[in-house]
Amino acid sequence: MTRIRFMPDDKWVTARGGQSVLDAARLARVPIRTRCQGRAACLMCKVHIEGEGIEPPSKQERLKLGVQEKNGLRLACQARVGRDSGADITVSVPEDRLKAIIRQKLLEQEDDSLW
Ligand code: FES
C-alpha cells in the first residue's frame, strides 16, 4: 500500500499497487480533468509526481509527454503505483485558473483580517 498526498488540497489516500493515480484521485475526491476517460489521448490529466513509489512511464506515456516527462510531469491516467512500494507519493494537481484566483483572494483576505 502506498499513501498518496494530493496537493494543493492536501488530501491523502491509500492506493494499491498497480492502481492509477487518476483512480486514486477519484477515491480522494480530488478532481482531475479528463476528456478521454484515461486512454492517454487528451493530455488533460497532467500532474507533477514526487516520490519513488510510482512505476516508470510506459512507452506510450513517454511518447505523449515528450520532454515534459523530464520535468516530473506524468499523465495521472497512465502513472501507476508501484507493486512493492511503501513509499509516500506527492501528486501536485495544476489548479484551475479560476480556482487559483479565488484561493489567492481568500488568502489575501485572511492576511488583511490579521491587521
Ligand atoms: S485522461 Fe486523457 S490523457 Fe489522461
mmCIF file of C-alpha atoms and ligand atoms in Angstrom:
data_model
loop_
_atom_site.group_PDB
_atom_site.id
_atom_site.type_symbol
_atom_site.label_atom_id
_atom_site.label_comp_id
_atom_site.label_asym_id
_atom_site.label_seq_id
_atom_site.Cartn_x
_atom_site.Cartn_y
_atom_site.Cartn_z
ATOM 1 C CA MET A 1 0.000 0.000 0.000
ATOM 2 C CA THR A 2 1.167 3.489 -0.822
ATOM 3 C CA ARG A 3 -0.035 6.738 0.636
ATOM 4 C CA ILE A 4 -0.651 9.488 -1.877
ATOM 5 C CA ARG A 5 -0.898 13.127 -0.914
ATOM 6 C CA PHE A 6 -2.730 15.334 -3.387
ATOM 7 C CA MET A 7 -1.761 18.977 -3.423
ATOM 8 C CA PRO A 8 -2.777 21.785 -3.200
ATOM 9 C CA ASP A 9 -5.869 20.338 -1.451
ATOM 10 C CA ASP A 10 -3.687 18.334 0.982
ATOM 11 C CA LYS A 11 -5.850 15.234 0.703
ATOM 12 C CA TRP A 12 -4.460 11.766 1.443
ATOM 13 C CA VAL A 13 -5.489 8.382 0.115
ATOM 14 C CA THR A 14 -4.049 4.885 0.336
ATOM 15 C CA ALA A 15 -3.563 3.209 -3.029
ATOM 16 C CA ARG A 16 -2.913 -0.363 -4.107
ATOM 17 C CA GLY A 17 -0.032 -1.422 -6.343
ATOM 18 C CA GLY A 18 -0.999 -1.097 -9.983
ATOM 19 C CA GLN A 19 -3.729 1.438 -9.308
ATOM 20 C CA SER A 20 -3.582 4.565 -11.457
ATOM 21 C CA VAL A 21 -3.042 7.967 -9.918
ATOM 22 C CA LEU A 22 -6.277 9.078 -11.603
ATOM 23 C CA ASP A 23 -8.268 6.334 -9.837
ATOM 24 C CA ALA A 24 -6.602 7.238 -6.523
ATOM 25 C CA ALA A 25 -7.517 10.891 -7.073
ATOM 26 C CA ARG A 26 -11.133 9.921 -7.616
ATOM 27 C CA LEU A 27 -11.093 7.951 -4.353
ATOM 28 C CA ALA A 28 -9.721 11.026 -2.590
ATOM 29 C CA ARG A 29 -12.331 13.194 -4.298
ATOM 30 C CA VAL A 30 -9.645 15.262 -5.978
ATOM 31 C CA PRO A 31 -10.876 16.473 -9.346
ATOM 32 C CA ILE A 32 -8.530 15.905 -12.280
ATOM 33 C CA ARG A 33 -9.912 16.974 -15.615
ATOM 34 C CA THR A 34 -10.106 14.350 -18.345
ATOM 35 C CA ARG A 35 -11.732 14.092 -21.702
ATOM 36 C CA CYS A 36 -10.558 10.716 -22.977
ATOM 37 C CA GLN A 37 -11.562 8.623 -19.921
ATOM 38 C CA GLY A 38 -7.976 7.535 -19.266
ATOM 39 C CA ARG A 39 -6.877 6.468 -22.727
ATOM 40 C CA ALA A 40 -3.821 8.760 -22.860
ATOM 41 C CA ALA A 41 -5.352 10.819 -25.662
ATOM 42 C CA CYS A 42 -6.445 14.169 -24.224
ATOM 43 C CA LEU A 43 -3.338 15.023 -22.136
ATOM 44 C CA MET A 44 -5.572 16.941 -19.712
ATOM 45 C CA CYS A 45 -4.608 14.858 -16.692
ATOM 46 C CA LYS A 46 -1.024 16.047 -16.371
ATOM 47 C CA VAL A 47 0.227 16.107 -12.799
ATOM 48 C CA HIS A 48 3.585 16.538 -11.112
ATOM 49 C CA ILE A 49 4.636 13.493 -9.075
ATOM 50 C CA GLU A 50 7.294 13.374 -6.370
ATOM 51 C CA GLY A 51 8.359 10.165 -4.693
ATOM 52 C CA GLU A 52 9.794 6.777 -5.545
ATOM 53 C CA GLY A 53 6.646 4.701 -5.259
ATOM 54 C CA ILE A 54 5.442 5.101 -8.797
ATOM 55 C CA GLU A 55 6.137 2.863 -11.784
ATOM 56 C CA PRO A 56 8.244 4.309 -14.605
ATOM 57 C CA PRO A 57 6.303 5.743 -17.537
ATOM 58 C CA SER A 58 5.267 3.399 -20.311
ATOM 59 C CA LYS A 59 6.498 3.892 -23.853
ATOM 60 C CA GLN A 60 3.106 5.352 -24.801
ATOM 61 C CA GLU A 61 3.195 7.840 -21.909
ATOM 62 C CA ARG A 62 6.765 8.883 -22.769
ATOM 63 C CA LEU A 63 5.743 9.475 -26.382
ATOM 64 C CA LYS A 64 2.757 11.576 -25.310
ATOM 65 C CA LEU A 65 4.646 13.690 -22.786
ATOM 66 C CA GLY A 66 7.881 14.203 -24.700
ATOM 67 C CA VAL A 67 10.319 16.442 -22.832
ATOM 68 C CA GLN A 68 7.691 17.295 -20.199
ATOM 69 C CA GLU A 69 8.351 13.899 -18.626
ATOM 70 C CA LYS A 70 11.865 15.014 -17.698
ATOM 71 C CA ASN A 71 10.328 17.827 -15.612
ATOM 72 C CA GLY A 72 8.454 15.326 -13.458
ATOM 73 C CA LEU A 73 5.160 15.571 -15.310
ATOM 74 C CA ARG A 74 3.106 12.417 -15.687
ATOM 75 C CA LEU A 75 -0.297 11.503 -17.025
ATOM 76 C CA ALA A 76 -2.441 10.646 -13.988
ATOM 77 C CA CYS A 77 -4.365 8.092 -16.032
ATOM 78 C CA GLN A 78 -1.180 6.237 -17.007
ATOM 79 C CA ALA A 79 1.005 6.617 -13.903
ATOM 80 C CA ARG A 80 0.623 3.520 -11.727
ATOM 81 C CA VAL A 81 1.512 2.940 -8.125
ATOM 82 C CA GLY A 82 4.444 0.528 -7.747
ATOM 83 C CA ARG A 83 3.656 -3.044 -6.660
ATOM 84 C CA ASP A 84 6.023 -3.257 -3.702
ATOM 85 C CA SER A 85 6.060 0.385 -2.839
ATOM 86 C CA GLY A 86 5.563 1.514 0.708
ATOM 87 C CA ALA A 87 6.781 4.993 -0.004
ATOM 88 C CA ASP A 88 4.637 8.092 0.127
ATOM 89 C CA ILE A 89 3.959 9.959 -3.088
ATOM 90 C CA THR A 90 3.050 13.604 -3.502
ATOM 91 C CA VAL A 91 0.932 14.494 -6.523
ATOM 92 C CA SER A 92 0.533 18.159 -7.412
ATOM 93 C CA VAL A 93 -2.552 18.797 -9.481
ATOM 94 C CA PRO A 94 -2.479 22.005 -11.526
ATOM 95 C CA GLU A 95 -5.241 24.245 -10.316
ATOM 96 C CA ASP A 96 -7.985 25.567 -12.487
ATOM 97 C CA ARG A 97 -7.247 29.280 -13.157
ATOM 98 C CA LEU A 98 -10.476 30.499 -11.584
ATOM 99 C CA LYS A 99 -9.973 28.323 -8.503
ATOM 100 C CA ALA A 100 -6.386 29.620 -8.147
ATOM 101 C CA ILE A 101 -7.615 33.237 -8.272
ATOM 102 C CA ILE A 102 -10.284 32.571 -5.645
ATOM 103 C CA ARG A 103 -7.764 30.795 -3.388
ATOM 104 C CA GLN A 104 -5.374 33.765 -3.713
ATOM 105 C CA LYS A 105 -8.129 36.265 -2.869
ATOM 106 C CA LEU A 106 -9.149 34.248 0.196
ATOM 107 C CA LEU A 107 -5.537 34.169 1.394
ATOM 108 C CA GLU A 108 -5.298 37.943 0.915
ATOM 109 C CA GLN A 109 -8.499 38.431 2.934
ATOM 110 C CA GLU A 110 -7.095 36.276 5.734
ATOM 111 C CA ASP A 111 -3.927 38.386 5.763
ATOM 112 C CA ASP A 112 -5.985 41.621 5.865
ATOM 113 C CA SER A 113 -8.094 40.375 8.758
ATOM 114 C CA LEU A 114 -4.933 39.833 10.842
ATOM 115 C CA TRP A 115 -4.176 43.557 10.762
HETATM 116 S S1 FES B 1 -7.276 11.208 -19.090
HETATM 117 FE FE1 FES B 1 -6.821 11.794 -21.093
HETATM 118 S S2 FES B 1 -4.690 11.637 -21.170
HETATM 119 FE FE2 FES B 1 -5.144 11.044 -19.183
#
